[in-house]
Short mmCIF file of C-alpha atoms (C1' of nucleotides) in Angstrom, two decimals:
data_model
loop_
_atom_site.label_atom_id
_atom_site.label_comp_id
_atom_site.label_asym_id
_atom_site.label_seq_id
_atom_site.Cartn_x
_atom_site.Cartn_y
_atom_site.Cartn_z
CA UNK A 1 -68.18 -26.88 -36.33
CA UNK A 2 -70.72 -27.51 -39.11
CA UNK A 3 -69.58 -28.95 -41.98
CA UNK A 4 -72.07 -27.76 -45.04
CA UNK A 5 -72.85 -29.75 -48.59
CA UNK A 6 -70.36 -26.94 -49.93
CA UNK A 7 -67.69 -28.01 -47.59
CA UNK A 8 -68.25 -31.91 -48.10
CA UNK A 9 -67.72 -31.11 -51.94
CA UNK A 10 -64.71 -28.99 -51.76
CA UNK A 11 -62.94 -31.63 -49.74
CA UNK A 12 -64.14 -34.27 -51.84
CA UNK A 13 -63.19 -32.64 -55.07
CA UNK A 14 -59.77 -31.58 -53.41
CA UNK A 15 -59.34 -35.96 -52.69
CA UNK A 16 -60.53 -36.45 -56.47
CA UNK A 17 -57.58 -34.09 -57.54
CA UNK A 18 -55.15 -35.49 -55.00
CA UNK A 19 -55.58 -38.84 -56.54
CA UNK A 20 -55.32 -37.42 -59.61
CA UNK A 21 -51.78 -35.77 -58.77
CA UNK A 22 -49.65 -35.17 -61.74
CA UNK A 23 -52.05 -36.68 -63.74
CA UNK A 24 -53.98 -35.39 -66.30
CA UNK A 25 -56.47 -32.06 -65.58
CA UNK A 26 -60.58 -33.29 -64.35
CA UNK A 27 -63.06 -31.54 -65.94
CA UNK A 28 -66.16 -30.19 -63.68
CA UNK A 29 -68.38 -32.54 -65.12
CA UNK A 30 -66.03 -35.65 -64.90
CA UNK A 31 -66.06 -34.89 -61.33
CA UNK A 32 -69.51 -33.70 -61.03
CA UNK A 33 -69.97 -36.92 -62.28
CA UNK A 34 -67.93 -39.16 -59.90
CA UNK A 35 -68.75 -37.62 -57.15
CA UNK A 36 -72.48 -37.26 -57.81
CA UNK A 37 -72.47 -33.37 -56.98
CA UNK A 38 -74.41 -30.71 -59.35
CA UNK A 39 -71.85 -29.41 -61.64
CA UNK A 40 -72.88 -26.15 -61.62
CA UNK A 41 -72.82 -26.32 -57.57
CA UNK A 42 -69.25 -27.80 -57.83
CA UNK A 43 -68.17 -25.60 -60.30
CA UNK A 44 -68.85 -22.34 -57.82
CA UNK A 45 -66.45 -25.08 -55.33
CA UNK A 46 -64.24 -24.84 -57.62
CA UNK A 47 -63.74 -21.57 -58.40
CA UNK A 48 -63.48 -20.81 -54.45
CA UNK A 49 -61.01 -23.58 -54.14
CA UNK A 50 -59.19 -21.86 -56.64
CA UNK A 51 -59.18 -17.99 -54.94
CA UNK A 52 -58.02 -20.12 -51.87
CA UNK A 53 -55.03 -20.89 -53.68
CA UNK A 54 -55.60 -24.76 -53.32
CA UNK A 55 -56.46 -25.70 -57.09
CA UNK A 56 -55.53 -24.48 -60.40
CA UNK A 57 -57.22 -24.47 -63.88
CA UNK A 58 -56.88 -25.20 -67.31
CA UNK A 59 -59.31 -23.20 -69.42
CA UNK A 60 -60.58 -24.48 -72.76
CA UNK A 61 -60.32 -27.62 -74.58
CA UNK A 62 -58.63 -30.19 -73.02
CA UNK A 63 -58.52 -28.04 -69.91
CA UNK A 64 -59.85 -28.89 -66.28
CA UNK A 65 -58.75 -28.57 -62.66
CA UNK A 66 -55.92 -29.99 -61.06
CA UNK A 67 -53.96 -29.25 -57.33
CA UNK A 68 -52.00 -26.28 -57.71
CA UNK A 69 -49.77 -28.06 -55.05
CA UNK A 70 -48.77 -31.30 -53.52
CA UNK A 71 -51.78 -33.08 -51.90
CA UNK A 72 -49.09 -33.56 -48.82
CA UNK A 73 -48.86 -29.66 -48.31
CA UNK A 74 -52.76 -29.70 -48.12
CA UNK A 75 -54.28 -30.22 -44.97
CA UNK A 76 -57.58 -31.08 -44.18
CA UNK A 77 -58.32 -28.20 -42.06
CA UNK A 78 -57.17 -26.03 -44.34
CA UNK A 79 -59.67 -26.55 -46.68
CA UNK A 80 -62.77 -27.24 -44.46
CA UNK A 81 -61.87 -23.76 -42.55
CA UNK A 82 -61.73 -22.04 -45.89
CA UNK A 83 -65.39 -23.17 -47.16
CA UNK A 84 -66.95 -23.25 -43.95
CA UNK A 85 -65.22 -21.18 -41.68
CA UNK A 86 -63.91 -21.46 -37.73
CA UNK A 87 -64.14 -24.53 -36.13
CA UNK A 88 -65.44 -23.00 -32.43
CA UNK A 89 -68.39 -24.77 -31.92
CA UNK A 90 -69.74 -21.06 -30.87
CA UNK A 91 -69.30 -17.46 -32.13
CA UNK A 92 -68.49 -16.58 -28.66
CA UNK A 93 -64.70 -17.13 -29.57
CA UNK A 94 -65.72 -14.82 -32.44
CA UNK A 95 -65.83 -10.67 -32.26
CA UNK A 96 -69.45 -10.96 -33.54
CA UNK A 97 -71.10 -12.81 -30.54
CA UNK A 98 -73.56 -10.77 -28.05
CA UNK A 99 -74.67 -12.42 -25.11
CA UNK A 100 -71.75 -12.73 -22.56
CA UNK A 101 -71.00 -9.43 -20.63
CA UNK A 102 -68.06 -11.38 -19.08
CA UNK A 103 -66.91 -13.78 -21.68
CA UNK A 104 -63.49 -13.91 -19.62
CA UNK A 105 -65.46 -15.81 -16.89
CA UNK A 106 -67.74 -17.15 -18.77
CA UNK A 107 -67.24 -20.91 -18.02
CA UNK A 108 -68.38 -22.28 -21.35
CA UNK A 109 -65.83 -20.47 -23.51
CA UNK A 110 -63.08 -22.68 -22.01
CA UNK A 111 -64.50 -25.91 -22.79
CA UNK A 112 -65.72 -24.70 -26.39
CA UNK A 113 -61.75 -23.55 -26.96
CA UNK A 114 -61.19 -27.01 -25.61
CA UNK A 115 -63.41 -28.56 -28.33
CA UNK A 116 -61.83 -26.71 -31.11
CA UNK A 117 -58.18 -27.85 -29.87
CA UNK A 118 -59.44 -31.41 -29.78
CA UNK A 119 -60.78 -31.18 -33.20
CA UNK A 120 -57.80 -29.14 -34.62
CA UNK A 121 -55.73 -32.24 -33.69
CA UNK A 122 -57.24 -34.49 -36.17
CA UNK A 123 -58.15 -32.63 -38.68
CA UNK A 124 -55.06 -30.02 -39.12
CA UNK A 125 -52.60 -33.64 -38.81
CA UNK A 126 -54.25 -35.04 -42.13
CA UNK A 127 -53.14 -33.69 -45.40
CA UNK A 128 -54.59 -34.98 -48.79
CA UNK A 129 -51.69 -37.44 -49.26
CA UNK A 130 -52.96 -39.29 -46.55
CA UNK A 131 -56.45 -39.21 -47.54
CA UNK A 132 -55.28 -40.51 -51.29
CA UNK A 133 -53.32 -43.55 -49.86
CA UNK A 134 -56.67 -44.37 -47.76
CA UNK A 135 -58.81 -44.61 -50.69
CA UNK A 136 -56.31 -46.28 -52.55
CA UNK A 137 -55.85 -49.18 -50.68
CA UNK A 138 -59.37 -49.11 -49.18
CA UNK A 139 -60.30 -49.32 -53.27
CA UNK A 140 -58.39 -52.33 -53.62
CA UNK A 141 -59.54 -53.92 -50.67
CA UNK A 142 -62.90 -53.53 -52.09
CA UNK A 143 -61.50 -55.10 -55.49
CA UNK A 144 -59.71 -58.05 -54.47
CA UNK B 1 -71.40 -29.32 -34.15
CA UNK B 2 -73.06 -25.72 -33.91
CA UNK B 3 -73.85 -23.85 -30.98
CA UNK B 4 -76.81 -22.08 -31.26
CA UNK B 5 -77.80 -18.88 -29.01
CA UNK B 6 -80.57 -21.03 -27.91
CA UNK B 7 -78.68 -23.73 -26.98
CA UNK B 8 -76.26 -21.36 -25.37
CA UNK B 9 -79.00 -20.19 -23.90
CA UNK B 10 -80.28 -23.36 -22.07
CA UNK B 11 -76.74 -24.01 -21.28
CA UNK B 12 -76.51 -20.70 -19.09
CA UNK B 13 -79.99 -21.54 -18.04
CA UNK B 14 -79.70 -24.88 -16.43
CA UNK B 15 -76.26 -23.40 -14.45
CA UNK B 16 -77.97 -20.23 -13.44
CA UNK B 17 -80.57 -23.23 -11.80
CA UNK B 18 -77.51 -25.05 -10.69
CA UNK B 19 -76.24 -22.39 -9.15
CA UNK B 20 -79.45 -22.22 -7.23
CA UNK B 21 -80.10 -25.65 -6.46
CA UNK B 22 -82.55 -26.84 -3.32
CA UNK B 23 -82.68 -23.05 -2.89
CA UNK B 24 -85.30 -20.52 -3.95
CA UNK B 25 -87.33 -20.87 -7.57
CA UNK B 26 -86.24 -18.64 -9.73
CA UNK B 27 -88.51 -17.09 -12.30
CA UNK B 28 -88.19 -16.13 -15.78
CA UNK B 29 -87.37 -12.57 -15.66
CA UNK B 30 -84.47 -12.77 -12.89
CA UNK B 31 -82.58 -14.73 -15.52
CA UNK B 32 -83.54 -13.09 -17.76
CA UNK B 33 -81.85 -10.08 -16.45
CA UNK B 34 -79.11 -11.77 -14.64
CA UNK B 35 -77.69 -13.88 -17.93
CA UNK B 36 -78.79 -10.46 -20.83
CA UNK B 37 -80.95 -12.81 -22.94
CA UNK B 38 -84.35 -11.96 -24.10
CA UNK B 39 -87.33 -12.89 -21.93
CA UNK B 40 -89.59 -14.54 -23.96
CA UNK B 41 -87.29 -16.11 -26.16
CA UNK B 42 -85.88 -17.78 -22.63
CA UNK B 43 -89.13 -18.46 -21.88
CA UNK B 44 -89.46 -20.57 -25.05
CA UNK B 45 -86.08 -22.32 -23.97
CA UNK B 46 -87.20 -22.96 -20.41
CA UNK B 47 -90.73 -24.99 -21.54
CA UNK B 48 -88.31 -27.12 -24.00
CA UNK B 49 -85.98 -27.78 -21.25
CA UNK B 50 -88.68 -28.84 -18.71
CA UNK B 51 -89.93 -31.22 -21.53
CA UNK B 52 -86.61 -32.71 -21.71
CA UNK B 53 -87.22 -33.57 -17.77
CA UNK B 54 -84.39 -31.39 -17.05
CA UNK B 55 -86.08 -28.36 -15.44
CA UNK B 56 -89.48 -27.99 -13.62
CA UNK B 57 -91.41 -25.22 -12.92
CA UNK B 58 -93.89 -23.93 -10.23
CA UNK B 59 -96.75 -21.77 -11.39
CA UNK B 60 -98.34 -18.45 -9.90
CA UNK B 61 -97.01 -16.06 -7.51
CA UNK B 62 -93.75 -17.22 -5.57
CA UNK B 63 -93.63 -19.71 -9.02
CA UNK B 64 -90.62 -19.86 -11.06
CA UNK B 65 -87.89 -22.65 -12.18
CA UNK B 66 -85.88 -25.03 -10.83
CA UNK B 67 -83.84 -28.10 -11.32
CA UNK B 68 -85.62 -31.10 -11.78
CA UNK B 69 -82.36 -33.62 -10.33
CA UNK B 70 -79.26 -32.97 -9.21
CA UNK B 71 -76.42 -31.03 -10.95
CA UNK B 72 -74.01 -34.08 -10.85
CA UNK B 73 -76.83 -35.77 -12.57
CA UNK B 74 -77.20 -33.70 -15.91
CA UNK B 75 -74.12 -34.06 -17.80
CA UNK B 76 -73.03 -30.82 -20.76
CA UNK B 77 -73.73 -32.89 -23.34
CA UNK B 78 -77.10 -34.35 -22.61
CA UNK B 79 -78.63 -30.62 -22.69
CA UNK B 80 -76.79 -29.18 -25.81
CA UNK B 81 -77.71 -32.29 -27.90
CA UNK B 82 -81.17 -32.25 -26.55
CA UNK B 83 -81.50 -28.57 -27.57
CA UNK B 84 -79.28 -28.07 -30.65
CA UNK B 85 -79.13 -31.87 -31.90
CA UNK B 86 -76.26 -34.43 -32.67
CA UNK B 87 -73.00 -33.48 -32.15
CA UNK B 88 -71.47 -34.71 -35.41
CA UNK B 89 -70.34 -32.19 -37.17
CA UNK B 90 -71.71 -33.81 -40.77
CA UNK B 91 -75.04 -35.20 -41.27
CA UNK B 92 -73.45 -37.80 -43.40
CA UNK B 93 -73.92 -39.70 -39.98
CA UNK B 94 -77.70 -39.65 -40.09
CA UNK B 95 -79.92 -40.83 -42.43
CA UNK B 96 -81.20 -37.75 -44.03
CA UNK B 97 -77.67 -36.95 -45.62
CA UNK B 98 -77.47 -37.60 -49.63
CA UNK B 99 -74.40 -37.14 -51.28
CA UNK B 100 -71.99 -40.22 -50.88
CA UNK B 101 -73.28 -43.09 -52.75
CA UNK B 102 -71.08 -45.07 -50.54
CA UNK B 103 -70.67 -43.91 -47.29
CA UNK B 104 -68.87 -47.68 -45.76
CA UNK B 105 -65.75 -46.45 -48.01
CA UNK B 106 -65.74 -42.55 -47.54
CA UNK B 107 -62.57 -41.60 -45.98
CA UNK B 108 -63.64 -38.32 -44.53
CA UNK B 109 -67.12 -40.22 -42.26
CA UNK B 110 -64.30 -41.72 -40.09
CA UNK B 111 -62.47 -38.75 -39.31
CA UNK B 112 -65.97 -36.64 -38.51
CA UNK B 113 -66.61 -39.65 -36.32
CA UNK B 114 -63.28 -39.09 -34.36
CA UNK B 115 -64.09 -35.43 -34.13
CA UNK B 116 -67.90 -36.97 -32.35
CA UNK B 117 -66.03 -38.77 -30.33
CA UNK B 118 -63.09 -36.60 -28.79
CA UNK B 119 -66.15 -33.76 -28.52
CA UNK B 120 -68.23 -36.09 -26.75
CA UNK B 121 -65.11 -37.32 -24.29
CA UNK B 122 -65.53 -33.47 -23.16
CA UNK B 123 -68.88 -32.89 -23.04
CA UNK B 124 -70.17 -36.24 -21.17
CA UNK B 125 -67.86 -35.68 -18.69
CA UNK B 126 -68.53 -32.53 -17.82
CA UNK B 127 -72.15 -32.36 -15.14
CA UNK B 128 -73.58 -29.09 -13.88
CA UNK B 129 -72.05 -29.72 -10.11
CA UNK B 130 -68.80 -29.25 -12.02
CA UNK B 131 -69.48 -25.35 -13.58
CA UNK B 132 -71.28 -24.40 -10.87
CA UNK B 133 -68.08 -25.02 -8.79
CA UNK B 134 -66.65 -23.92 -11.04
CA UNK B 135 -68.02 -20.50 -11.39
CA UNK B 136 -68.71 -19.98 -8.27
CA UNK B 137 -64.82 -20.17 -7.62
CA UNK B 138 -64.09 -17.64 -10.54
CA UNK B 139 -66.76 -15.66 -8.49
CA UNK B 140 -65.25 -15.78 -5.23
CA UNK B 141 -61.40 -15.36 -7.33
CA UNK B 142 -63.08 -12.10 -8.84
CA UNK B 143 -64.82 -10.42 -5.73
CA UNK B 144 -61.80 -10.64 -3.74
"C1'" DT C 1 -60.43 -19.96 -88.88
"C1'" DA C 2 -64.52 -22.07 -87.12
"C1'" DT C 3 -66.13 -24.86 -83.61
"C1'" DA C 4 -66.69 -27.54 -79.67
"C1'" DA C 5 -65.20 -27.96 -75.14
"C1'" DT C 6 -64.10 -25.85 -71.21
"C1'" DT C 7 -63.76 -22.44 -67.37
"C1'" DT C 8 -65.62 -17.79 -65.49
"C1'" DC C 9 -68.77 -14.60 -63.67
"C1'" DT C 10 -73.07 -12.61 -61.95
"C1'" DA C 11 -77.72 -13.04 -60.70
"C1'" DT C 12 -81.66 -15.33 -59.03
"C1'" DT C 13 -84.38 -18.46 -56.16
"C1'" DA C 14 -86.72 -21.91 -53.10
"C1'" DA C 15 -86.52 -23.84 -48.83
"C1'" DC C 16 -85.22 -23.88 -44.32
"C1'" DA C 17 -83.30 -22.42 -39.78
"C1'" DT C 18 -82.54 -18.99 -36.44
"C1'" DA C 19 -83.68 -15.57 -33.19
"C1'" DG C 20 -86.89 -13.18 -31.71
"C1'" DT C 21 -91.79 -10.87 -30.85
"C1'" DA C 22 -96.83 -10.89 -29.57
"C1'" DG C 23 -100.69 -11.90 -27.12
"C1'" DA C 24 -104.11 -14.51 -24.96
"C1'" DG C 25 -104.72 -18.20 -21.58
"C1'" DT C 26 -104.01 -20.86 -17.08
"C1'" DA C 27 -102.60 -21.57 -12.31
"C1'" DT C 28 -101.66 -20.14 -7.62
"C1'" DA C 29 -100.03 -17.68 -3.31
"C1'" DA C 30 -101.36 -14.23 -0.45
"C1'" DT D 1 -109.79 -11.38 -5.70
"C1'" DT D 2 -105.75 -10.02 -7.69
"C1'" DA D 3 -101.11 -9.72 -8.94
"C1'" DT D 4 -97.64 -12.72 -10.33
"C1'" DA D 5 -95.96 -16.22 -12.64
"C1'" DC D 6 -95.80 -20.00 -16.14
"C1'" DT D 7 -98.06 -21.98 -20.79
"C1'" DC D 8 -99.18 -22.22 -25.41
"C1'" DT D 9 -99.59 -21.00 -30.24
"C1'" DA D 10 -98.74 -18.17 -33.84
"C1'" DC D 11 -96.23 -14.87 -36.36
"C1'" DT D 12 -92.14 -12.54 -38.50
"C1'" DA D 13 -87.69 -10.74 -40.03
"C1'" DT D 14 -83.33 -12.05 -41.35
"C1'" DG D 15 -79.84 -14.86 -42.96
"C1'" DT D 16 -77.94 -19.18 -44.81
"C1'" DT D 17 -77.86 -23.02 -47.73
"C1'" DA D 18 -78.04 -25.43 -51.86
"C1'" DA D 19 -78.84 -25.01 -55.68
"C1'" DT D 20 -80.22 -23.19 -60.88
"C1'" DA D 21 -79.63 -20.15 -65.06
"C1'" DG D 22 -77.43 -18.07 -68.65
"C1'" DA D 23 -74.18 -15.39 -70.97
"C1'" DA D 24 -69.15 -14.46 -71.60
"C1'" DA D 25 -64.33 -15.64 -72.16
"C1'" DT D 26 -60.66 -18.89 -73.42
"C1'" DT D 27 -58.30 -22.51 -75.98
"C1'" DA D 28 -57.08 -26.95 -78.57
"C1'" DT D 29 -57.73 -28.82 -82.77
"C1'" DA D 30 -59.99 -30.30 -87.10
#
DNA sequence: TATAATTTCTATTAACATAGTAGAGTATAA
DNA sequence: TTATACTCTACTATGTTAATAGAAATTATA
């Protein structure tokens, strides 16, 4: 798994909207802004996030993005597989690979598929609610 | 983490040597043939793995490759990372990342850590002795 | 109703990485 | 001496990434 600048966004916007839960809408550029992302980059997020079915939108005046559910029904992985794509370390998993005429003995494969189990653990066990509480106390930490 | 096809590549590489260990050289073209992968691109693979100390070679007729230590000695994950880089799957990890103005409080660097760390608990404990027994025992399983 | 604020859509681009190709050079066993 | 093998450097095609650009559509509200 590679996790691209796209991918870092999207999950960061998601968190910036999962804190924001039943809050008011965020506008790109409010979160462009936050986040330090170019808004026209994050705005492209955005709109992907939204075909994905994980954000909504408000258009016009007073409009903006918000979670189009509850940040506890959105899972890390979710999102990260959406922008980026598979986890496997290597396409060898995938229909598109050339290079093994006997993937079924191939002895990598197995420890690859291990990989990706490993890594589906943590990150398909962490949904945005989590992630909110963590910054929310880590914020306050840093406050105090 | 991404596999490359040159680091899957060197992976197959330093087994098919493995496989062949205190026995004859082998040269280029045998594995070439034997693993399907492009001559001179494994070639180019071979003269970054004997830089890494892993492989050495013997020029001229009768020349070829072979392993420079032991199997049990070279470990997965010391030849992936040498070829194909860090395993994290973000660069926020390394220095050359820009994007979180403050990385000591971003939720999402601790959980790309624990992904480092249960990929690395597979890799590093996995040594060339290991697949070659390995595959050698799928062989065996096969021909049967 | 006009306007400012906002999302939406499509195209373009610069830089880089990947996967491979090409060819001339060097060493060595037989 | 020669065939066989590794060595080295350069080149290239393709795709991906990370943006940038600008015009169009929508909507609250003054």
């Amino acid at each position: 798994m590679r996790i691209t600048y796209k991918g870092d966004y999207a999950l960061k916007a998601v968190l910036e909207l999962a804190s924001n839960y039943r809050k008011d809408t965020v506008t790109i550029h409010e979160m462009a802004n936050r986040l330090d992302i170019p808004a026209k980059f994050l705005e492209q997020v955005l709109l992907e996030l939204k075909r994905g079915g994980f954000v909504e939108s408000r258009r016009g005046r007073m409009g903006g993005y918000l979670l189009a559910k509850s940040p506890s029904q959105i899972k890390l992985g979710e999102v990260i597989r959406f922008i980026d794509g598979p986890i496997e370390p290597i396409a060898c998993i995938d229909i598109k690979y050339k290079g093994c005429n006997a993937t079924y003995k191939c002895v990598f494969r197995k420890i690859w598929k291990e990989v990706a189990k490993k890594t589906s653990e943590i990150i398909d066990n962490i949904t945005f609610e989590d992630l909110a509480k963590e910054t929310k106390k880590e914020t306050l930490v840093y406050t105090i």
